[in-house]
PDB file of C-alpha atoms in Angstrom:
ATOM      1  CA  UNK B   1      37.041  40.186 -21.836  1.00  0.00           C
ATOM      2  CA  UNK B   2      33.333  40.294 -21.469  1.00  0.00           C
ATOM      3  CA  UNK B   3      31.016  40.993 -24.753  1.00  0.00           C
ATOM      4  CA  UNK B   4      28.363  42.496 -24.081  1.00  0.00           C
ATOM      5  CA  UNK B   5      27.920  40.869 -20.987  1.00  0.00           C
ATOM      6  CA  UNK B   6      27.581  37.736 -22.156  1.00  0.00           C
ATOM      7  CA  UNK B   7      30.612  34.923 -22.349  1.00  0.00           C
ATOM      8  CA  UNK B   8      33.194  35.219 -24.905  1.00  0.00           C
ATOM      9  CA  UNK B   9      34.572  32.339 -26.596  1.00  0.00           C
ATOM     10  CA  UNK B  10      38.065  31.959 -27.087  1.00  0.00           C
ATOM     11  CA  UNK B  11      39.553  29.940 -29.746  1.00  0.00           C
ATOM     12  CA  UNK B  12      43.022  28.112 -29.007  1.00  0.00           C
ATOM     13  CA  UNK B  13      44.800  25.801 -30.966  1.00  0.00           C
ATOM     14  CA  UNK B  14      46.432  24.082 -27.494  1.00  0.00           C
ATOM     15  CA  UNK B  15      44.132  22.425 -25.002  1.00  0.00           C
ATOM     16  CA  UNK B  16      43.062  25.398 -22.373  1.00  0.00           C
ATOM     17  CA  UNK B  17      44.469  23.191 -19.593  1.00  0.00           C
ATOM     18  CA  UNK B  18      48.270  22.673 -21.318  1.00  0.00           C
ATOM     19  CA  UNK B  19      48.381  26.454 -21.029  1.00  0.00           C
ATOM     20  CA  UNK B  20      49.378  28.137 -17.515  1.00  0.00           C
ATOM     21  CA  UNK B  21      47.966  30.874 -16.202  1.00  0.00           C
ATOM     22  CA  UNK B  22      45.143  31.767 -18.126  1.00  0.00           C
ATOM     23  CA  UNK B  23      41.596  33.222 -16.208  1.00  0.00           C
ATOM     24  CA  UNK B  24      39.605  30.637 -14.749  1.00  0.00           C
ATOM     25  CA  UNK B  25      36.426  29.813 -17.429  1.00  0.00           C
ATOM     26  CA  UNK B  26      33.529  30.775 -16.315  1.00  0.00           C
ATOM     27  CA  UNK B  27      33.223  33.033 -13.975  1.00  0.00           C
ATOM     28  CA  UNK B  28      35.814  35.305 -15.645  1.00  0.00           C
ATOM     29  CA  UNK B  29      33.906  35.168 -18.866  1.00  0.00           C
ATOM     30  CA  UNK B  30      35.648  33.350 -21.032  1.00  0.00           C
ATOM     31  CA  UNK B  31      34.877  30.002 -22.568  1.00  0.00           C
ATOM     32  CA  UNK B  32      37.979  28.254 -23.867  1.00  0.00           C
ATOM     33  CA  UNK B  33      37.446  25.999 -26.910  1.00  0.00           C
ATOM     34  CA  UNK B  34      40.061  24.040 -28.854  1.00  0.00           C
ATOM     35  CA  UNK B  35      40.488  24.022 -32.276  1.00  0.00           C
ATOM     36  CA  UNK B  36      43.599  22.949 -34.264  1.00  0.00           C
ATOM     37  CA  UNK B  37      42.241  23.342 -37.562  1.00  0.00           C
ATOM     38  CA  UNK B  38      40.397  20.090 -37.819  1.00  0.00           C
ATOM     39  CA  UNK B  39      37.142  19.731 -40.115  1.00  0.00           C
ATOM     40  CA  UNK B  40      34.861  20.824 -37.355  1.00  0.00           C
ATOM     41  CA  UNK B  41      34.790  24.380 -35.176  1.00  0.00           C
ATOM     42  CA  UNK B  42      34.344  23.442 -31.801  1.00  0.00           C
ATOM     43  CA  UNK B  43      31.850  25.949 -30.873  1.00  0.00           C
ATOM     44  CA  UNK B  44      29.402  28.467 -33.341  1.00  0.00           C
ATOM     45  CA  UNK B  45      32.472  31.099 -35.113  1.00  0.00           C
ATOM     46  CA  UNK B  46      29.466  33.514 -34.284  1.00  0.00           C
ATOM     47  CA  UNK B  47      30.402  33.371 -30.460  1.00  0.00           C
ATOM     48  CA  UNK B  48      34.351  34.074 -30.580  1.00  0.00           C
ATOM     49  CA  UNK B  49      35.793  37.362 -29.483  1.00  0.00           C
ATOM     50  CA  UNK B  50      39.111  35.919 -29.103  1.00  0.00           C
ATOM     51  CA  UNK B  51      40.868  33.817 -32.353  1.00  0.00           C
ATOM     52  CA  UNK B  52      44.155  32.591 -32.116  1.00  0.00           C
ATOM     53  CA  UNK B  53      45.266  30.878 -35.354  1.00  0.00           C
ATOM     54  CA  UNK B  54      46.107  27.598 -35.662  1.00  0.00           C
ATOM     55  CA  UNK B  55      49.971  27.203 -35.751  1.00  0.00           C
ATOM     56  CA  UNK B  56      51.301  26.041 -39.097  1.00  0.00           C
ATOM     57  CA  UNK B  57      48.637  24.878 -40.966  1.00  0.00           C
ATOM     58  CA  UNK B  58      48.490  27.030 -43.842  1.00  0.00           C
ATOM     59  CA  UNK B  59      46.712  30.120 -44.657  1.00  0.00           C
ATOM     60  CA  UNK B  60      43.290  28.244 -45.990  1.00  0.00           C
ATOM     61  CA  UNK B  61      43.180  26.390 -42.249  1.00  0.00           C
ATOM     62  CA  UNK B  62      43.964  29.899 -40.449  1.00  0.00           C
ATOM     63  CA  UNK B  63      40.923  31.935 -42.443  1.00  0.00           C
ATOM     64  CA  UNK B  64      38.106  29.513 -42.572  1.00  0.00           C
ATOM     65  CA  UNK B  65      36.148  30.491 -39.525  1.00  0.00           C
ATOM     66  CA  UNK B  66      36.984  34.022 -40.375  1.00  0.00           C
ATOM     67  CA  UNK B  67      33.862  35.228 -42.164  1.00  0.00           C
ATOM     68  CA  UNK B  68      31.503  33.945 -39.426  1.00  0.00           C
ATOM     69  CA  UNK B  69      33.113  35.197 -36.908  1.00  0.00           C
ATOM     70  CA  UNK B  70      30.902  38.595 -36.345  1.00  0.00           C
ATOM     71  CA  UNK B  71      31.861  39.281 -32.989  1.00  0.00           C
ATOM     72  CA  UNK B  72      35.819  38.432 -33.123  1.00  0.00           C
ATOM     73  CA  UNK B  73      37.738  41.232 -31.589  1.00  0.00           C
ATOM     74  CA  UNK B  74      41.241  39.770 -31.211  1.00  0.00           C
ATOM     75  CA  UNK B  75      43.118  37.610 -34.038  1.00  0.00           C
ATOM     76  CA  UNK B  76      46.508  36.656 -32.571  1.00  0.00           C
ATOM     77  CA  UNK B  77      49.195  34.209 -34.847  1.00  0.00           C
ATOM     78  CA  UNK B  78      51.673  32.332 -33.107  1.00  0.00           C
ATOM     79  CA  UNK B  79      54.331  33.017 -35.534  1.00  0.00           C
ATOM     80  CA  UNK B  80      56.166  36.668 -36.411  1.00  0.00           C
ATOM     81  CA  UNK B  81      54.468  36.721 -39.279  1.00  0.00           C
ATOM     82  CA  UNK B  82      50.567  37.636 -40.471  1.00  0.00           C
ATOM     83  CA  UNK B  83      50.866  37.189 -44.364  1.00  0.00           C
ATOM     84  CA  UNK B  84      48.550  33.866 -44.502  1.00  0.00           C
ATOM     85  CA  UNK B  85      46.149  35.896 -42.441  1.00  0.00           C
ATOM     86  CA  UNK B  86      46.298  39.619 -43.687  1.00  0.00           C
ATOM     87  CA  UNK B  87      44.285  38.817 -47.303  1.00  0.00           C
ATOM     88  CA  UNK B  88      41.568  37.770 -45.245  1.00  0.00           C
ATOM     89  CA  UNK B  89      40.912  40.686 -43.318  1.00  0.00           C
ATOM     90  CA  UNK B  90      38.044  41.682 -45.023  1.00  0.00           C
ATOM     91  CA  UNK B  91      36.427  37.990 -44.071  1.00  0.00           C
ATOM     92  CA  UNK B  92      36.383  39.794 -40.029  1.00  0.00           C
ATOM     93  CA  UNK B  93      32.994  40.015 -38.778  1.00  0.00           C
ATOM     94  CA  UNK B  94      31.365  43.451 -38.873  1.00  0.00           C
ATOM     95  CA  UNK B  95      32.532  43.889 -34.531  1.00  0.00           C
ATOM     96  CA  UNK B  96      35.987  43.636 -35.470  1.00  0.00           C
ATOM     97  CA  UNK B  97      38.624  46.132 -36.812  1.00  0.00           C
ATOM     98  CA  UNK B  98      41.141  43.178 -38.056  1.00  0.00           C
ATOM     99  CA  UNK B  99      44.318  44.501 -38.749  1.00  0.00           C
ATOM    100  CA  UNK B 100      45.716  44.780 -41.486  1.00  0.00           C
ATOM    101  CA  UNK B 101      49.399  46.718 -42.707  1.00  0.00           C
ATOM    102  CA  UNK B 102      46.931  49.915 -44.136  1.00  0.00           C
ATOM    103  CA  UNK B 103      45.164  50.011 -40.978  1.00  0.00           C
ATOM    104  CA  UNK B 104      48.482  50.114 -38.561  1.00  0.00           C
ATOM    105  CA  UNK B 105      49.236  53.385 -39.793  1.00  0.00           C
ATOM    106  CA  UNK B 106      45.917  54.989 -38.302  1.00  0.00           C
ATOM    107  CA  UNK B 107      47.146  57.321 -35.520  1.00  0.00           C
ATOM    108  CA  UNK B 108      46.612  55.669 -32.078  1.00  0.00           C
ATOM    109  CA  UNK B 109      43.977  56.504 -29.847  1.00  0.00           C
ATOM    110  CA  UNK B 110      44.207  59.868 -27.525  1.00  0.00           C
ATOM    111  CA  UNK B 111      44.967  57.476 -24.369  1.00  0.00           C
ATOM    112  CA  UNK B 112      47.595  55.231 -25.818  1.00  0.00           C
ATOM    113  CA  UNK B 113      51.124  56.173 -25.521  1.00  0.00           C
ATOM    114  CA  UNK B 114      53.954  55.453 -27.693  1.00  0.00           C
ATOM    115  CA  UNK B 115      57.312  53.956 -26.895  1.00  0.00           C
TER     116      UNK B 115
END
C-alpha cells in the first residue's frame, strides 16, 4: 500500500514485531507505528493510510485521531462489531470513503465479484 508514492503509515494497537507476517517496513512502504490509545499519536494522524482501532478502549479512544487523519484509507476494528466507530465516519479525512451501514449498500465496483 503505497500513497502516492510516498510511505504510508500504519497504525496498530500491537507492537509491529508481536505480529507475524506482516511486509517488511521500509522498503515495502509501510511504516508501522504503535498506538494503543495512549495520550499521544505516535506519528502525525495526517500520514496514516492504514488505522486499526485500538481494541477495547471505548468509542472516544477509537475516534480521536479520526478527523486528522486526511489520507486514511483503511479503518479496520478488531472486534465484530463497528458501532463505537460508525458515528464518526464523517470525522474520515477527505481521501477516505469510511464506511459506514448507508454506504455498504452502494453497488460494488464493475470488477468485484460477489459470493
Amino acid at each position: 500500500m503505497r500513497c502516492e508514492d510516498t510511505a504510508a503509515d500504519v497504525w496498530l494497537p500491537i507492537p509491529a514485531d508481536e505480529i507475524e507476517d506482516l511486509p517488511e517496513p521500509g522498503g515495502s512502504g509501510l511504516n508501522y507505528r504503535f498506538w494503543d490509545g495512549g495520550p499521544e499519536f505516535p506519528a502525525d494522524p495526517a500520514h496514516c493510510a492504514f488505522y486499526v482501532v485500538p481494541y477495547m478502549k471505548g468509542s472516544e479512544i477509537a475516534v480521536r485521531p479520526l478527523a486528522a487523519m486526511t489520507s486514511v484509507r483503511v479503518v479496520q476494528t478488531l472486534s465484530a462489531g463497528i458501532d463505537h466507530v460508525t458515528p464518526a465516519s464523517d470525522r474520515c479525512g477527505p481521501a477516505s470513503p469510511c464506511a459506514t451501514p448507508r454506504a455498504s449498500t452502494r453497488p460494488a465496483p464493475p470488477n468485484s465479484r460477489s459470493p
